[in-house]
Tab-separated table of C-alpha atoms and ligand atoms in Angstrom:
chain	number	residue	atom	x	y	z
A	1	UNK	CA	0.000	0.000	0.000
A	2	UNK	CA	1.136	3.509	-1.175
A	3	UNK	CA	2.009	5.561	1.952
A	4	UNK	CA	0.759	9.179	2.080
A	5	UNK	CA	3.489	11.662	3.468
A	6	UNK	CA	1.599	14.584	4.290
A	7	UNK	CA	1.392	14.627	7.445
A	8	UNK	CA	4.984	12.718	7.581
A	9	UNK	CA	7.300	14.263	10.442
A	10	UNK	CA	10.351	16.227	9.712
A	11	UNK	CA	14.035	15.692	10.726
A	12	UNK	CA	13.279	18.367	14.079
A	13	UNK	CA	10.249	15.947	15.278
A	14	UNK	CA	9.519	13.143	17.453
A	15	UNK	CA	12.647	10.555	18.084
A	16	UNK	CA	15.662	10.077	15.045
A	17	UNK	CA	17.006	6.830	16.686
A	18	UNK	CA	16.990	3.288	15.609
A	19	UNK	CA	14.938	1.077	17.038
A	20	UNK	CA	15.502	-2.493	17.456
A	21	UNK	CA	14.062	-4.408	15.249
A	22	UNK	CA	12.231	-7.030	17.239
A	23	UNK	CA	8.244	-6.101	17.454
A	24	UNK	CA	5.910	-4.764	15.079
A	25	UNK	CA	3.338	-3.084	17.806
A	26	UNK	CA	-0.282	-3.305	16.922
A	27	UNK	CA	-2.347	-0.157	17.678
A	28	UNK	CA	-6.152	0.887	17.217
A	29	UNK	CA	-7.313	4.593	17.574
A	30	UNK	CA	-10.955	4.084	19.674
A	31	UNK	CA	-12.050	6.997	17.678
A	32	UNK	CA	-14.969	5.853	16.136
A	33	UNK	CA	-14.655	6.941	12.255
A	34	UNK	CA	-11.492	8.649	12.691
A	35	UNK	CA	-10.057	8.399	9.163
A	36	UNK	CA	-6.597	8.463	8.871
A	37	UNK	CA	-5.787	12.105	7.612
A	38	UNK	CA	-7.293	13.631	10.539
A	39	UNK	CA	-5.494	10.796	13.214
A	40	UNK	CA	-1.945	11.399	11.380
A	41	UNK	CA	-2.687	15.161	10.786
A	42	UNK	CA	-3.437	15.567	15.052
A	43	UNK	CA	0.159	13.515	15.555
A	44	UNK	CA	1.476	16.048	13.769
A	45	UNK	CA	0.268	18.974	15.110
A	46	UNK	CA	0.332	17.474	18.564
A	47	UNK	CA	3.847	16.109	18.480
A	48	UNK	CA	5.097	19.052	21.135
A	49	UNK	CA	2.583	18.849	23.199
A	50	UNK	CA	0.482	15.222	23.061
A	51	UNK	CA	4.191	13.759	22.300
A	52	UNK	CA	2.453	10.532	20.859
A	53	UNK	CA	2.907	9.447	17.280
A	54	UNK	CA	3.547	5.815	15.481
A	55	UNK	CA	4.281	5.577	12.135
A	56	UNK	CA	1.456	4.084	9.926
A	57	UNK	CA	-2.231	4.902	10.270
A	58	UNK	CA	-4.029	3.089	8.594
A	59	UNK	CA	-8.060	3.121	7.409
A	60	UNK	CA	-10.453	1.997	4.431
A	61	UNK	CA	-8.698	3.770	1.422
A	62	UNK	CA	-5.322	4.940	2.857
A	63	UNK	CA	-2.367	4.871	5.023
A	64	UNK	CA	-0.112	7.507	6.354
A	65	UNK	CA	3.708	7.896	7.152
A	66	UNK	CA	3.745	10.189	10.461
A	67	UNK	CA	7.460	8.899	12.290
A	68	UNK	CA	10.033	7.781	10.288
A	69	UNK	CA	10.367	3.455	9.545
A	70	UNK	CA	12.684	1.946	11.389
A	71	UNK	CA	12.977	4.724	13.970
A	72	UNK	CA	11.896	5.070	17.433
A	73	UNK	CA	8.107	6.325	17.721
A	74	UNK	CA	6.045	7.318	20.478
A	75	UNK	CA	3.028	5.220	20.612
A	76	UNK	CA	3.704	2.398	23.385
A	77	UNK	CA	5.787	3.721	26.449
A	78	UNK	CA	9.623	3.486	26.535
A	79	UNK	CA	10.346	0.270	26.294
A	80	UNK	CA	8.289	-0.663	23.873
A	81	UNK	CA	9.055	2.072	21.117
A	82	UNK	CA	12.667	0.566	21.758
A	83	UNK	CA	11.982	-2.124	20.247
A	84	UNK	CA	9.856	-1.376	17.753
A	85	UNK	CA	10.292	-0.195	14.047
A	86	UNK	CA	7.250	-0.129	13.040
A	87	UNK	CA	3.888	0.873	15.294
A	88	UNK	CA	0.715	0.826	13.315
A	89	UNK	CA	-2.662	2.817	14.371
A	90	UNK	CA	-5.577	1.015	12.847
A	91	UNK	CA	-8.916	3.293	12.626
A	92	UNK	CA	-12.188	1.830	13.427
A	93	UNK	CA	-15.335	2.492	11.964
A	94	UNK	CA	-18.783	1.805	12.740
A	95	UNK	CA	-19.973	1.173	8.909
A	96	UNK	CA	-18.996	-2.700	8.777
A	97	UNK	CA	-17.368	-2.284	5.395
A	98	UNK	CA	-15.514	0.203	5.788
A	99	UNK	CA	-14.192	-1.405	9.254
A	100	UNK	CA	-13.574	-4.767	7.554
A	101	UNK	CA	-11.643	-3.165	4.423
A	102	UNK	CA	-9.484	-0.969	6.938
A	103	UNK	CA	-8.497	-4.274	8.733
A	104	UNK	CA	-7.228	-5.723	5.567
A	105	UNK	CA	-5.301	-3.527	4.908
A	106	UNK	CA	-3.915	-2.792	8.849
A	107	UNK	CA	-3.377	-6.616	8.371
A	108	UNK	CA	-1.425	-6.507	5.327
A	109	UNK	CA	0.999	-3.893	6.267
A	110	UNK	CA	1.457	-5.606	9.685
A	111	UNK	CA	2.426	-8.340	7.508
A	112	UNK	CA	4.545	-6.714	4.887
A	113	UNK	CA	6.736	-4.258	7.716
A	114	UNK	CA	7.068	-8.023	9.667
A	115	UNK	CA	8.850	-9.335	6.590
A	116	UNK	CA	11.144	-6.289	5.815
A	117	UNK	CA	12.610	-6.199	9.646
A	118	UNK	CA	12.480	-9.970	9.951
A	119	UNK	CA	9.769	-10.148	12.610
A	120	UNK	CA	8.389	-13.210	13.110
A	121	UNK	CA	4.025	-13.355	12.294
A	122	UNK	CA	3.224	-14.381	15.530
A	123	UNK	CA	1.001	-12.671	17.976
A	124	UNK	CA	1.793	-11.961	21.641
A	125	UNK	CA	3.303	-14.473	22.256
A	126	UNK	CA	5.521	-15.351	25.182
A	127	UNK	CA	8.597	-14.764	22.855
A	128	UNK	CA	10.832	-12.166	22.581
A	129	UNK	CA	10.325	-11.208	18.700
A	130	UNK	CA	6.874	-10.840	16.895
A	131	UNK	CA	3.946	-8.955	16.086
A	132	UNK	CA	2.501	-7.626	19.793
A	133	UNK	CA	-0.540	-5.739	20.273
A	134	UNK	CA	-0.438	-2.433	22.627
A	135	UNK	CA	-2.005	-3.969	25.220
A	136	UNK	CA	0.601	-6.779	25.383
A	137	UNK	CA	3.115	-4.186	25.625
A	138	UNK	CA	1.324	-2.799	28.427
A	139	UNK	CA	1.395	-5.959	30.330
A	140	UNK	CA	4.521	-7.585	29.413
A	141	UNK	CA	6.867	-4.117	28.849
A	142	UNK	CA	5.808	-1.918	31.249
A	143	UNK	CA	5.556	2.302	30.841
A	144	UNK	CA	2.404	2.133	28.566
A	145	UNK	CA	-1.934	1.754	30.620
A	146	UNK	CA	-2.921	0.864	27.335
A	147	UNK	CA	-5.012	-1.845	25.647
A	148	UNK	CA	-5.547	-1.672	22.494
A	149	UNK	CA	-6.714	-2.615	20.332
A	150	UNK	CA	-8.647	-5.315	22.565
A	151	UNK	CA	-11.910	-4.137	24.141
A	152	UNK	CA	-13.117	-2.074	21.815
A	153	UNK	CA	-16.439	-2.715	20.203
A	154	UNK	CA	-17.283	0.386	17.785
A	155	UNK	CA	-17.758	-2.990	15.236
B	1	ZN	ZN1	-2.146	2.011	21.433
C-alpha cells in the first residue's frame, strides 16, 4: 500500500534513533470513524505537546507515514518504542465495510513491515520477537496503561 506523506514528520520531530528491530506493535485509535488524515494530521500537530505518534495509520482507502520506519516512535511507552520499528494505528469504523476493508489492509501492512525487519508473524506471544498488540506491551513491557486494540467494540 502507497504511503501518504503529508502529514509525515520532519528531521526536528519526534525521536531520530533506531529502534531495534524485534516487534511490530499493533495499535487501534478508539475513535470511532477517525479516518486516517485527521489521526496522522493531530500527531502532527500534537507532536510538542500530546508527544504521541507511530508511524502508519491506517483506514479503508489509505495509510499515512507520520514517524520515520525503522525509527523510534512514540506510541507504546519506553520500552516498547525501543523495540519497535514499526507501530501501526488502525482506525475503526462503525460502517462494517468500511471497518472490515481498513483491517485488511492494517493486516497486510502488519504483515509486509514483519517481513522487511524480519519479525516473526506471531502474535503476543511469550517470545521475545513478533507482532505484539499495545495492550501486550502494556502488560509484558511496562511504561504504557494501554489496551488496544482489545476491548473495543465500535464494530
Ligand atoms: Zn495504542
Amino acid at each position: 500500500m502507497k504511503l501518504n506523506k503529508k502529514y509525515a514528520l520532519s528531521a526536528n520531530e519526534g525521536t531520530y534513533a533506531l529502534a531495534k528491530r524485534d516487534i511490530i506493535v499493533a495499535h487501534s485509535t478508539a475513535t470511532p470513524n477517525g479516518e486516517a488524515g485527521a489521526i496522522a494530521h493531530n500527531m502532527k500537530v500534537g507532536i510538542n505537546t500530546a508527544q504521541t505518534y507511530v508511524h502508519l495509520v491506517v483506514d479503508y482507502k489509505e495509510c499515512y507515514l507520520v514517524g520515520g520506519l525503522g525509527y523510534v516512535a512514540w506510541g507504546s511507552g519506553y520500552y516498547g518504542n525501543q523495540l519497535s520499528p514499526m507501530q501501526i494505528e488502525l482506525c475503526e469504523f462503525t460502517n462494517k465495510s468500511q471497518a472490515k476493508k481498513a483491517y485488511r489492509n492494517y493486516i497486510g501492512l502488519i504483515r509486509e513491515y514483519a517481513q522487511k525487519y524480519g519479525i516473526p508473524l506471531t502474535l503476543d506471544t511469550n517470545a521475545k520477537r513478533g507482532v505484539e498488540t499495545h495492550n501486550w506491551v502494556t502488560h509484558n513491557l511496562g511504561n504504557a496503561d494501554h489496551s488496544d486494540p482489545y476491548g473495543q467494540h465500535w464494530y
